[in-house]
Short mmCIF file of C-alpha atoms in Angstrom, two decimals:
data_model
loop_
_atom_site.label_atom_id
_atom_site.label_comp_id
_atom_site.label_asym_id
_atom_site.label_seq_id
_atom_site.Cartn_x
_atom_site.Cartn_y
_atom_site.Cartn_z
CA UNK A 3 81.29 222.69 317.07
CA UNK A 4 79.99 226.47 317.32
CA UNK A 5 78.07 228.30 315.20
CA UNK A 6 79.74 230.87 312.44
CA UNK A 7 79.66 234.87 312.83
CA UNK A 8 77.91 236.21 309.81
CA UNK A 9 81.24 237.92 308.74
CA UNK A 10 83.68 234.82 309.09
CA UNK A 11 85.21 233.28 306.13
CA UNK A 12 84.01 229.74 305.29
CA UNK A 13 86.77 227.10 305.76
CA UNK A 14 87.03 224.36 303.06
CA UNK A 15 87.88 220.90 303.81
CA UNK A 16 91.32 219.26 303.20
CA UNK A 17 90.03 217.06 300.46
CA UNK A 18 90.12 216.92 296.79
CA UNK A 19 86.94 215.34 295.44
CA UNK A 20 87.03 213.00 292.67
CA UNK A 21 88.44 213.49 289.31
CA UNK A 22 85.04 213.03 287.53
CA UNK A 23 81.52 213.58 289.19
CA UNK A 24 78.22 212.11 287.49
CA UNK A 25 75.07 213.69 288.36
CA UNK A 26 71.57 214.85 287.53
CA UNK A 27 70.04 218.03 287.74
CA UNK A 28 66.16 219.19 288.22
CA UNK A 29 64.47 221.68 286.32
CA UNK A 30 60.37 223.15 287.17
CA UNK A 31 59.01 219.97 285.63
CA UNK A 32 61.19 217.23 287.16
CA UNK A 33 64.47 215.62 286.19
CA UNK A 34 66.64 216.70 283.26
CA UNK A 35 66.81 214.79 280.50
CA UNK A 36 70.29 214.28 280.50
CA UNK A 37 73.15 213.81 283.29
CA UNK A 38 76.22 216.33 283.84
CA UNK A 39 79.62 215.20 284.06
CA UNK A 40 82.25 217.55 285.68
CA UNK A 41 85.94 217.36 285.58
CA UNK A 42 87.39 218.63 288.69
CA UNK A 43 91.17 218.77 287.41
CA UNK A 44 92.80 220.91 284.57
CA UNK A 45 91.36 221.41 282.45
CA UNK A 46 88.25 221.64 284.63
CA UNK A 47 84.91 221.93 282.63
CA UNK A 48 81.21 220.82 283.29
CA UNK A 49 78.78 219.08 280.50
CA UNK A 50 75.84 217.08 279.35
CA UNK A 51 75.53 213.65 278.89
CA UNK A 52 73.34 211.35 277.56
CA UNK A 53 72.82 208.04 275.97
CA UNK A 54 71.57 206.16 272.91
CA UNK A 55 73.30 208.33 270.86
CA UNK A 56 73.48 207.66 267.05
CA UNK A 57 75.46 210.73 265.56
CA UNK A 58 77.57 209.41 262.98
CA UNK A 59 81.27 209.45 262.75
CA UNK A 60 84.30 207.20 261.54
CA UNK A 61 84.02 204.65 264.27
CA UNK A 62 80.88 204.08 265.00
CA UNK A 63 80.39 200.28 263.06
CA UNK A 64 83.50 199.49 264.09
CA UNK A 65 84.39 197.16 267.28
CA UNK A 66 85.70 197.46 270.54
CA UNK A 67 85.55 201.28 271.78
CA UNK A 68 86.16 204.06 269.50
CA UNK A 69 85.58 207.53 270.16
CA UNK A 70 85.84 210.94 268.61
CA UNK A 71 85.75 214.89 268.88
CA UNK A 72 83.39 216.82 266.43
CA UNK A 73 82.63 220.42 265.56
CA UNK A 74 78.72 221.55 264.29
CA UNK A 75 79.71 224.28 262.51
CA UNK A 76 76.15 225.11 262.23
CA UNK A 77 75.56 225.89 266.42
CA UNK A 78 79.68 226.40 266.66
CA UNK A 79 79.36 223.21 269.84
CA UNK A 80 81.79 220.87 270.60
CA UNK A 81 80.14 217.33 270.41
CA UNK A 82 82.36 213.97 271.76
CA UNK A 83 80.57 210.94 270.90
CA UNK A 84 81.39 206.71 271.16
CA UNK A 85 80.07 204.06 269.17
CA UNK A 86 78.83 202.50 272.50
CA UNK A 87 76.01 205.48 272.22
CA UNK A 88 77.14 208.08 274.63
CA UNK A 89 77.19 211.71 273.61
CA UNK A 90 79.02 214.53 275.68
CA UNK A 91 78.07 218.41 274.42
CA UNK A 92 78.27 221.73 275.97
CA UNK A 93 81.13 222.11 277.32
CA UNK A 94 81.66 224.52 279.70
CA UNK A 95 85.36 225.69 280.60
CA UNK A 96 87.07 226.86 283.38
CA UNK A 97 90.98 228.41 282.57
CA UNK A 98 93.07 227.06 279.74
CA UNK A 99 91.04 225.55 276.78
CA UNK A 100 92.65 221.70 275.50
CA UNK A 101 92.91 220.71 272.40
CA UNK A 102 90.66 218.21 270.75
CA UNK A 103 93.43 215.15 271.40
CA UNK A 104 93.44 216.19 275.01
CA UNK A 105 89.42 216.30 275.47
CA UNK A 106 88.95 212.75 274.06
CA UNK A 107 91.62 211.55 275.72
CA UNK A 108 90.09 212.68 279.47
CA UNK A 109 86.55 211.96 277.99
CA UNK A 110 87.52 208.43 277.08
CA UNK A 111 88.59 207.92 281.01
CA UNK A 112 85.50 209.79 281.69
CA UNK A 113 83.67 206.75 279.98
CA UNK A 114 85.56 204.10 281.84
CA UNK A 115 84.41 205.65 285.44
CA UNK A 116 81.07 206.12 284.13
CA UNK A 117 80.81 202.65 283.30
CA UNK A 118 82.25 201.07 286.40
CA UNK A 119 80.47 203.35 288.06
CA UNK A 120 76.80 202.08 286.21
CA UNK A 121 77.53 198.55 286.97
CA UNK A 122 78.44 199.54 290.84
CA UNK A 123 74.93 200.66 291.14
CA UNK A 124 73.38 197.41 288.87
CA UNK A 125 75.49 195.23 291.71
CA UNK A 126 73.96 197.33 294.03
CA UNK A 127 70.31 196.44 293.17
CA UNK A 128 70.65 193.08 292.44
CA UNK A 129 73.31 191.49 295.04
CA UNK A 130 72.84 193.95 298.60
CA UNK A 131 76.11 194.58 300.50
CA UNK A 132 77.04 191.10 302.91
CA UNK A 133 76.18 191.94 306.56
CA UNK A 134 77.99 190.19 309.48
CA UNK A 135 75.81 187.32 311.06
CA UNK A 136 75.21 187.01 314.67
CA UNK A 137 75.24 183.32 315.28
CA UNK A 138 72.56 181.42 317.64
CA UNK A 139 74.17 180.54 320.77
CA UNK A 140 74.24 177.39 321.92
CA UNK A 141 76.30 176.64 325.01
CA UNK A 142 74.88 173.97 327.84
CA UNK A 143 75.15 174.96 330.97
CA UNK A 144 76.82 173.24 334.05
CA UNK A 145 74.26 170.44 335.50
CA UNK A 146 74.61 172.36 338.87
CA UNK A 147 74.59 175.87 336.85
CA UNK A 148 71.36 174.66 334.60
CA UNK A 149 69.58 173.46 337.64
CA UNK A 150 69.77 176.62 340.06
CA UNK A 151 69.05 178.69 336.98
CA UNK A 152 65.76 176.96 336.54
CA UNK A 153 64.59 176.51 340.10
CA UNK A 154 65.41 180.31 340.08
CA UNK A 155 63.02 180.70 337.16
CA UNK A 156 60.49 178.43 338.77
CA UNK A 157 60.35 180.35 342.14
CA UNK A 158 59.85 183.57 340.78
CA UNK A 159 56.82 182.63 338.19
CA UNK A 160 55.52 181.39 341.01
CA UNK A 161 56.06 184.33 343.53
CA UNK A 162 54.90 186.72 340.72
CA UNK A 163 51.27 185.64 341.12
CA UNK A 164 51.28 187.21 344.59
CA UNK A 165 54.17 189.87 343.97
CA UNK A 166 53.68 192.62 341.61
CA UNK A 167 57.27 193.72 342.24
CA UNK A 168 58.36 190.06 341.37
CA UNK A 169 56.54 189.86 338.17
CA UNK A 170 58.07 192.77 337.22
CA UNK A 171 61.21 190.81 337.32
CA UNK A 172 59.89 188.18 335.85
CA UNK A 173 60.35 189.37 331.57
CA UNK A 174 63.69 190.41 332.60
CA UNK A 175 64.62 186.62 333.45
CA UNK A 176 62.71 185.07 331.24
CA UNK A 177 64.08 187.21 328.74
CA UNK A 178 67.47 185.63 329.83
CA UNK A 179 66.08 182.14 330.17
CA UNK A 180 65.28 181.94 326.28
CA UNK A 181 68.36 184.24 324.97
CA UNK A 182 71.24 182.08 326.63
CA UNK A 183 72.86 178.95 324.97
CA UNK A 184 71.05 176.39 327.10
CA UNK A 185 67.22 175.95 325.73
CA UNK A 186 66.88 173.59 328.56
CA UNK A 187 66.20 176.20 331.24
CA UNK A 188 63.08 177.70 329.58
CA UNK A 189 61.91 173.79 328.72
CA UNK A 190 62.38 172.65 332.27
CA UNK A 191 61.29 174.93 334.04
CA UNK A 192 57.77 175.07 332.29
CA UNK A 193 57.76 171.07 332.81
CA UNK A 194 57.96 171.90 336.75
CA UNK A 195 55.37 174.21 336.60
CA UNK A 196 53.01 171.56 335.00
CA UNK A 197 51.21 170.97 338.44
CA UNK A 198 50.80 175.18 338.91
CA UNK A 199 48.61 176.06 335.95
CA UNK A 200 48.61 179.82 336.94
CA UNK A 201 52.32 180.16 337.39
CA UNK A 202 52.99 178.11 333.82
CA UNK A 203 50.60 180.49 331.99
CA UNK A 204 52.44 183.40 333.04
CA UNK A 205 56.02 182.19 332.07
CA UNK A 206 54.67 181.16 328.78
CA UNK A 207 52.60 184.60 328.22
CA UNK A 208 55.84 186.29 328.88
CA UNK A 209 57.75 184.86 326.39
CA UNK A 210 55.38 184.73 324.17
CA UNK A 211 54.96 188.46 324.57
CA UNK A 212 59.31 188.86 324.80
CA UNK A 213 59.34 187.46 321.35
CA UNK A 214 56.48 188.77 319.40
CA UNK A 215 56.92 192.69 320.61
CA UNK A 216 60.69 192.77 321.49
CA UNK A 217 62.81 195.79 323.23
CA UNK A 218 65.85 196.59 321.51
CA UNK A 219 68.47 198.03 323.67
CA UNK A 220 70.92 199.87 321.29
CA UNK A 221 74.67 200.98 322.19
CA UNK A 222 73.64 204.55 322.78
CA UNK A 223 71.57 202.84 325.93
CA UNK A 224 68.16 204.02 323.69
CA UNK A 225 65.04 201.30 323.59
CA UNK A 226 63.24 200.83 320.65
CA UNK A 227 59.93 198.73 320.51
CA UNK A 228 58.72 196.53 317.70
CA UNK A 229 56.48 194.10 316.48
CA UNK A 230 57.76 190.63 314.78
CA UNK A 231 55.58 189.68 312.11
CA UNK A 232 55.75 187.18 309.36
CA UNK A 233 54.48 186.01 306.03
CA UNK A 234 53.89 182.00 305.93
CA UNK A 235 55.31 180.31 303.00
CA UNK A 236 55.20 176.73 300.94
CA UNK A 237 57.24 175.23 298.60
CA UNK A 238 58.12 172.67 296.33
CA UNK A 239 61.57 171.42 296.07
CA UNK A 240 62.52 168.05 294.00
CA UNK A 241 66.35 168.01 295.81
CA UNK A 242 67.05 167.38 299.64
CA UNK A 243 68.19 170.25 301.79
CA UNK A 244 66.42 173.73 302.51
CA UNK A 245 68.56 176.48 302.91
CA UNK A 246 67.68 179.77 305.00
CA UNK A 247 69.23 182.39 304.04
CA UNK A 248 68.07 184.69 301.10
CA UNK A 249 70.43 188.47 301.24
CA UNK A 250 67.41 189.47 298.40
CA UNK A 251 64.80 189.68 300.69
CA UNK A 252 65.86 192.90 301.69
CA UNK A 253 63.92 194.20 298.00
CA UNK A 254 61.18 193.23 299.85
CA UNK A 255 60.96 196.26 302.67
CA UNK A 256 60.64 199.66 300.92
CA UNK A 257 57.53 197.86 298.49
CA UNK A 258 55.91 196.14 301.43
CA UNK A 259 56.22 199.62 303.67
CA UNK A 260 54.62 201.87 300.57
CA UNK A 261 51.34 198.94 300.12
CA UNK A 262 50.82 198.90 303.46
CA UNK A 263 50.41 202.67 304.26
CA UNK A 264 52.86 202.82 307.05
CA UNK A 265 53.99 206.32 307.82
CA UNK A 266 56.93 207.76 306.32
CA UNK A 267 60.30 207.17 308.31
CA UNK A 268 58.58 203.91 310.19
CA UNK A 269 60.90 201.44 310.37
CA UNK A 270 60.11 197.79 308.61
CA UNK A 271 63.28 195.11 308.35
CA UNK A 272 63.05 192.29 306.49
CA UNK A 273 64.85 188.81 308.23
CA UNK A 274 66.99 188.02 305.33
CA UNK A 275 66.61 184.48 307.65
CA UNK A 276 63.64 182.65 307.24
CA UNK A 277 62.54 179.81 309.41
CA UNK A 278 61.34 176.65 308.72
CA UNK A 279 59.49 173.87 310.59
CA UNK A 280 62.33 172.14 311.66
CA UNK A 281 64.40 175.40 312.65
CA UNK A 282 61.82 176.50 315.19
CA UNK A 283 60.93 173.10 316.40
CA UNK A 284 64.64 172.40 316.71
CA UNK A 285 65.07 175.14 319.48
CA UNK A 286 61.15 175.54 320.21
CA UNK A 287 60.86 178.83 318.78
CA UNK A 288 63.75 180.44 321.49
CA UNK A 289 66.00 181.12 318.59
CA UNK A 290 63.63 183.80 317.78
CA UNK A 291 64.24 186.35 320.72
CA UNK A 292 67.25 186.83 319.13
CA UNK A 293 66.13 188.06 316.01
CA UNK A 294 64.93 191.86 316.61
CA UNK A 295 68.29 192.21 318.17
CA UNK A 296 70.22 191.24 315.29
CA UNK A 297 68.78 193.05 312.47
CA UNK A 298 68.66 196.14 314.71
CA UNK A 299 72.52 196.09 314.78
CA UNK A 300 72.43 195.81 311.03
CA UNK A 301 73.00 191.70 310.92
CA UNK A 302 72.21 188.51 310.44
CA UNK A 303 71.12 185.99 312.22
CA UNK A 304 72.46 182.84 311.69
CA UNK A 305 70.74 179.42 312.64
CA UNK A 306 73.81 177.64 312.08
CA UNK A 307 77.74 178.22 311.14
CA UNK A 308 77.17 179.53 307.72
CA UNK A 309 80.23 177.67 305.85
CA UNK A 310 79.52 174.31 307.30
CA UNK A 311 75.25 174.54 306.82
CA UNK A 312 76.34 175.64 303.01
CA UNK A 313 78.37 172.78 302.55
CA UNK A 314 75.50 170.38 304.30
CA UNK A 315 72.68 172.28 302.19
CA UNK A 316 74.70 171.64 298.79
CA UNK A 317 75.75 167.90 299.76
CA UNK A 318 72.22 167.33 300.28
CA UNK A 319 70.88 169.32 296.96
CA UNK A 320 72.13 166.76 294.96
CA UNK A 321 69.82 163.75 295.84
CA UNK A 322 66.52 163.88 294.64
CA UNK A 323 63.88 163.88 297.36
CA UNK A 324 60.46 165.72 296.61
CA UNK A 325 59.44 168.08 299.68
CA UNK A 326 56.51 170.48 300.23
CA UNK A 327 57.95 173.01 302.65
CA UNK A 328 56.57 175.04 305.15
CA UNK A 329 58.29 178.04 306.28
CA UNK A 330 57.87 181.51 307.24
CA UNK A 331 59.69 185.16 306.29
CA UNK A 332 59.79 187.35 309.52
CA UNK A 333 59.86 191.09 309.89
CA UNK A 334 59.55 193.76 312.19
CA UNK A 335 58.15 196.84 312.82
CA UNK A 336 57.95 199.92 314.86
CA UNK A 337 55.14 198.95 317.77
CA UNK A 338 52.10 200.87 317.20
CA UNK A 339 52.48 201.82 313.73
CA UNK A 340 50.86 198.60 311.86
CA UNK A 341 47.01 197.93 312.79
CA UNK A 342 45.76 194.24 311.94
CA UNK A 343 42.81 195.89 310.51
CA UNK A 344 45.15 198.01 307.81
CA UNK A 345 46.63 194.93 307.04
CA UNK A 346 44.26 193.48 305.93
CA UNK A 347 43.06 196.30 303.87
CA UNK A 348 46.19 196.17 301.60
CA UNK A 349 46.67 192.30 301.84
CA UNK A 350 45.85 191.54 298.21
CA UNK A 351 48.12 194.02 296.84
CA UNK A 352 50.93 193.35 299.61
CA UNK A 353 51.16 189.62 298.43
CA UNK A 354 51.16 190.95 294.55
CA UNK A 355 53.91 193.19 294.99
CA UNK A 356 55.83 191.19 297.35
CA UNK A 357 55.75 188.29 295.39
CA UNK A 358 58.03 188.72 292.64
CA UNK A 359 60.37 189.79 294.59
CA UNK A 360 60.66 186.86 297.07
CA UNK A 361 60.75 184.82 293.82
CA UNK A 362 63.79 186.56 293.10
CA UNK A 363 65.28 186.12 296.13
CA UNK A 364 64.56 182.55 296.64
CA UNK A 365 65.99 181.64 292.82
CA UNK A 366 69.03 183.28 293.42
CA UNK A 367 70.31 181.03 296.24
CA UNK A 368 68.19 177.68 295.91
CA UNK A 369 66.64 175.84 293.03
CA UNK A 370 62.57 175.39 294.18
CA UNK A 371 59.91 174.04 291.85
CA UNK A 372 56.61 176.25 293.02
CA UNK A 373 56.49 178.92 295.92
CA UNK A 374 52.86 179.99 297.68
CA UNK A 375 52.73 183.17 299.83
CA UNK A 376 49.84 184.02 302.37
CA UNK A 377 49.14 187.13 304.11
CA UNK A 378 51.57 188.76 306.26
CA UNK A 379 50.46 188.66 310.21
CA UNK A 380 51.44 189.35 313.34
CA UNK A 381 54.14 186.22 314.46
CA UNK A 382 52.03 183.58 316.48
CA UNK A 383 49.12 184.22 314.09
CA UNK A 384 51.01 183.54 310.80
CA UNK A 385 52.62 180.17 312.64
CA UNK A 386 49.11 178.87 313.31
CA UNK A 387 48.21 180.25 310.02
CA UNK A 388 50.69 178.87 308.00
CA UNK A 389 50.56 175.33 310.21
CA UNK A 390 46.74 175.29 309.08
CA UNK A 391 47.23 175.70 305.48
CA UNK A 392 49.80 173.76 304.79
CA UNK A 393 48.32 170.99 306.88
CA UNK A 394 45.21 170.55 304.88
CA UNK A 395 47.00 171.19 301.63
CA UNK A 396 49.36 168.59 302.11
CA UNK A 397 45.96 165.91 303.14
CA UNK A 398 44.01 167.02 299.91
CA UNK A 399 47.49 166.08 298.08
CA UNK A 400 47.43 162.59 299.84
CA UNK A 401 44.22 162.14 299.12
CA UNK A 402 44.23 163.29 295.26
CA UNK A 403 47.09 160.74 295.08
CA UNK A 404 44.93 157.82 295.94
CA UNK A 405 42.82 158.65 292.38
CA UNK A 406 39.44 159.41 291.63
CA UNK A 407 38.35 155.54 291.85
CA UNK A 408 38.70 155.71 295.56
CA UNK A 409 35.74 157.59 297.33
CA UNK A 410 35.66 158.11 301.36
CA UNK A 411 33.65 155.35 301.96
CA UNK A 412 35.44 152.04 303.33
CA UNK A 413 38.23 154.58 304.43
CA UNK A 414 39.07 154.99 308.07
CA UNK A 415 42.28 156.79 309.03
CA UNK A 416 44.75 155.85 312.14
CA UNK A 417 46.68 158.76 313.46
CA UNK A 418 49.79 158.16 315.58
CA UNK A 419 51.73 161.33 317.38
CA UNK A 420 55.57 160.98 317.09
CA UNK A 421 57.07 163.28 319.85
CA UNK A 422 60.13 163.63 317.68
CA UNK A 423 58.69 164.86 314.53
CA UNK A 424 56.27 167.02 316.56
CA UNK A 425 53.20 165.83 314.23
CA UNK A 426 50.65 163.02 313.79
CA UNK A 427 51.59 161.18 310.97
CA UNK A 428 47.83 159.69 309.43
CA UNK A 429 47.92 156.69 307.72
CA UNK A 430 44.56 156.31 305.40
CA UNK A 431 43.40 152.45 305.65
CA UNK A 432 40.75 151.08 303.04
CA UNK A 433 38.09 148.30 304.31
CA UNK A 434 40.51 145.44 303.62
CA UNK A 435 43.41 147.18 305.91
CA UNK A 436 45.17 148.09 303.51
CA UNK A 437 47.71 151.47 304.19
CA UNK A 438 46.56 153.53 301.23
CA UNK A 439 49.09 156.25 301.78
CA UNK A 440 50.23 158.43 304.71
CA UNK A 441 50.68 162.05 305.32
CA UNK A 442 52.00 164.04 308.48
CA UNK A 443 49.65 166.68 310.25
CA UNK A 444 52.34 169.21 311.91
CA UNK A 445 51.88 170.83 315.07
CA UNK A 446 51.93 174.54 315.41
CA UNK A 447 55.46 175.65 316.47
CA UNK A 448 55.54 176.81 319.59
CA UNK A 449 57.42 177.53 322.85
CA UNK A 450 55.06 174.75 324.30
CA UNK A 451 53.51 173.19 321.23
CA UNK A 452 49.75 172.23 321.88
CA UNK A 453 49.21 168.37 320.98
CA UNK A 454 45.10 168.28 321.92
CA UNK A 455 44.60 171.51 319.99
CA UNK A 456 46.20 169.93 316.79
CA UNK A 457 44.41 166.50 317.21
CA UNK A 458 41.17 168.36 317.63
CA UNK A 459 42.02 170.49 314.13
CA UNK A 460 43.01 167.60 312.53
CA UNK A 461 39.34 165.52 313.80
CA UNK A 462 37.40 168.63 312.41
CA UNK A 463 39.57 168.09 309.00
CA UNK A 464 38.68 164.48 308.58
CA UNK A 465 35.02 164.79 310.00
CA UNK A 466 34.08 167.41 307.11
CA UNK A 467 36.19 164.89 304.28
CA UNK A 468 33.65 161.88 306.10
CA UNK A 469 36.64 160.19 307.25
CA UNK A 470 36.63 158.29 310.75
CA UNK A 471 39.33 158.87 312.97
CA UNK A 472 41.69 156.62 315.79
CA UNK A 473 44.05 158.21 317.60
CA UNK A 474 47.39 155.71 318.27
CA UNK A 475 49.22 157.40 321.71
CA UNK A 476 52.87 157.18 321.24
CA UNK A 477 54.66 154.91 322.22
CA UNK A 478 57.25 156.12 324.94
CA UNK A 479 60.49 153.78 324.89
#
């Protein structure tokens, strides 16, 4: 396109707008108090409208819709009113004038669009336009493919300690180790690097750094950098099942931008996916380099096939099975433009206007008995976070269950670490042997979940309740 000569006649375009256009107008102190409708065909005209309207006329107790065309003789105004409380008045004309059968006639359509048009923007708020999903992939490789892939892997982690050029490399295929289908090429290779400390801690470091700041490579070959963070979250449910995905959530982002301060334009997405325990232990966290990705390109991410995880989630809503769930709502944001320390200046209010909202979001897709929110931080911080919480909450249930005629003494606790379930589950034992009641102590998900770091957490929880401790080592089959 070119610019236009200050003489040249302005072009129109080959369109005809729409028969009726709603709209507001501003005046010096704000808003107008009333909309303006304009009719763009013959006989064109432009007026006021507004609402909870009482004027009398003929129909107005009657029901269904009824409508009519009046005259104040005393202002010499044309006045169409309905006895659902709408009022249109100065009419301004443009060529031939109608008659008063032919101006409620095209006002009465002009109430029909207005009101299709008012519930369009009520669906709006409450149920947000469906997104595609991008699904998880999960494709094995080849046993020959998977194994020269991780050797590959191995050898350059372990020529990056020497090679700056290598390390270099090194996010770009690690970055490719954790986004293909086959989770086993991270998980081996960090097994072979068990006996080269150095060379382990870098490949973890990396991804640890792939997934919690991301680069987003868009279509137009532009790189954006963010930040994944997340709030931690527990709930109650009192049916089987936990289902992920909650469209509402996207409320959440313009509120949690304006509490926090964050400059205007900055970009903050809200995962409409949130991740559970089990979702990030089931891939060890790799899912989760795919998610600043996705909601870049305006999707979803899906953890599973959507129509078949519905069908599971419903099948399993109907049994009754109390849970206390841990999970956690991600976001991101622009690199750089949310400070820790700001945070946690605006915490309090964060959580009290986010909320409601998430509330609303959870309630419209599952049925859950009480929901707990904790400050939002940045993504390996709120999983060890939320892990810690809901860790000691769920041991202060356990041990509120046992009543208040049972005091620490006599009690001893025997904690045995299931591989599987990626937690200890501690059995509380009273003098006479007797298994009081039992409670699991999760790890922290992780790439490479720590087992000594939560068996030393869980000694410091027991050793301030006055409870001994015996750690059972699992038993490897």
């Amino acid at each position: 396109m070119k610019s236009h000569p200050r003489n040249a006649r302005i072009k129109g375009d080959p369109f005809l707008p729409s028969r009726f256009i709603f709209g507001d107008a501003v005046e010096e102190k704000g808003l107008e108090p009333y909309e303006y409708v304009i009719h763009t065909e013959a006989p064109a005209f432009v007026c006021r409208l507004v609402g909870m309207d009482l004027t009398p006329f003929a129909g107005r107790e009657q029901d269904g819709f009824h409508s009519s065309v009046l005259y104040d003789e005393s202002h010499h105004l044309t006045h169409y009113v309905t006895n659902s409380g709408f009022r249109l008045f100065d009419f301004n004309f443009w060529g031939d004038l109608p008659t008063a059968a032919q101006l409620q006639k095209i006002c009465d359509e002009a109430m029909q669009v207005y009101q299709r048009l008012q519930k369009a923007y009520v669906d709006r708020e409450v149920a947000p336009k469906e997104r595609d999903f991008r699904l998880v992939p999960t494709e094995p490789l080849p046993p020959a493919e998977r194994q020269s892939r991780i050797n590959e892997l191995v050898t350059m982690c372990r020529e990056s300690l020497q090679n700056p050029v290598r390390r270099m490399q090194l996010a770009a295929s690690i970055q490719q180790a954790l986004s293909g289908g086959d989770q086993a090429v991270f998980t081996e290779a960090q097994l072979q690097l068990h006996d080269d400390p150095a060379a382990r801690k870098l490949l973890l470091e990396g991804a640890h750094q792939g997934i919690a700041c991301p680069e987003v490579m868009r279509a137009d070959g532009s790189v954006v950098s963010y930040e994944l963070w997340a709030f931690p979250l527990v709930l109650s449910r009192a049916q089987g099942g936990m289902w992920w995905h909650f469209p509402l959530l996207e409320q959440v982002e313009p509120a949690l931008a304006e509490t926090l301060s964050l400059p205007p334009e900055t970009i903050l997405w809200m995962s409409p996916t949130i991740f559970t325990v089990e979702t990030l232990s089931e891939r060890n966290c790799q899912s989760l380099v795919h998610l600043a990705a996705t909601m870049d390109a305006g999707c979803d991410l899906a953890l599973h096939d959507v129509a078949a995880a519905r069908a599971s989630f419903e099948a399993a809503s109907k049994v009754s099975e109390p849970q206390l769930v841990l999970a956690w709502l991600p976001f991101i944001v622009e690199r750089g433009r949310l400070p820790l320390l700001q945070v946690r200046q605006h915490a309090r209010a964060a959580l009290d206007v986010t909320m409601p909202l998430v509330q609303q979001a959870l309630s419209a897709e599952m049925v859950y008995g009480e929901a707990e929110l904790f400050m939002p931080l940045p993504w390996w911080d709120a999983l060890a976070a939320g892990t810690y919480a809901y860790n000691r909450k769920r041991f202060a249930m356990a041990m509120a269950l046992l009543g208040l005629g049972q005091s620490p003494e006599g009690l001893h606790v025997v904690a045995e670490y299931l591989p599987e379930q990626q937690a200890y589950d501690v059995q509380i034992f009273n003098q006479d042997q007797m298994l009081l009641t039992r409670t699991p102590w999760l790890l922290t998900p992780d790439l490479n979940p720590d087992r000594q770091l939560a068996w030393h957490d869980l000694q410091s929880c027991l050793q301030q309740a006055g409870l001994p401790v015996i750690e059972v080592k699992p038993r490897l089959h």
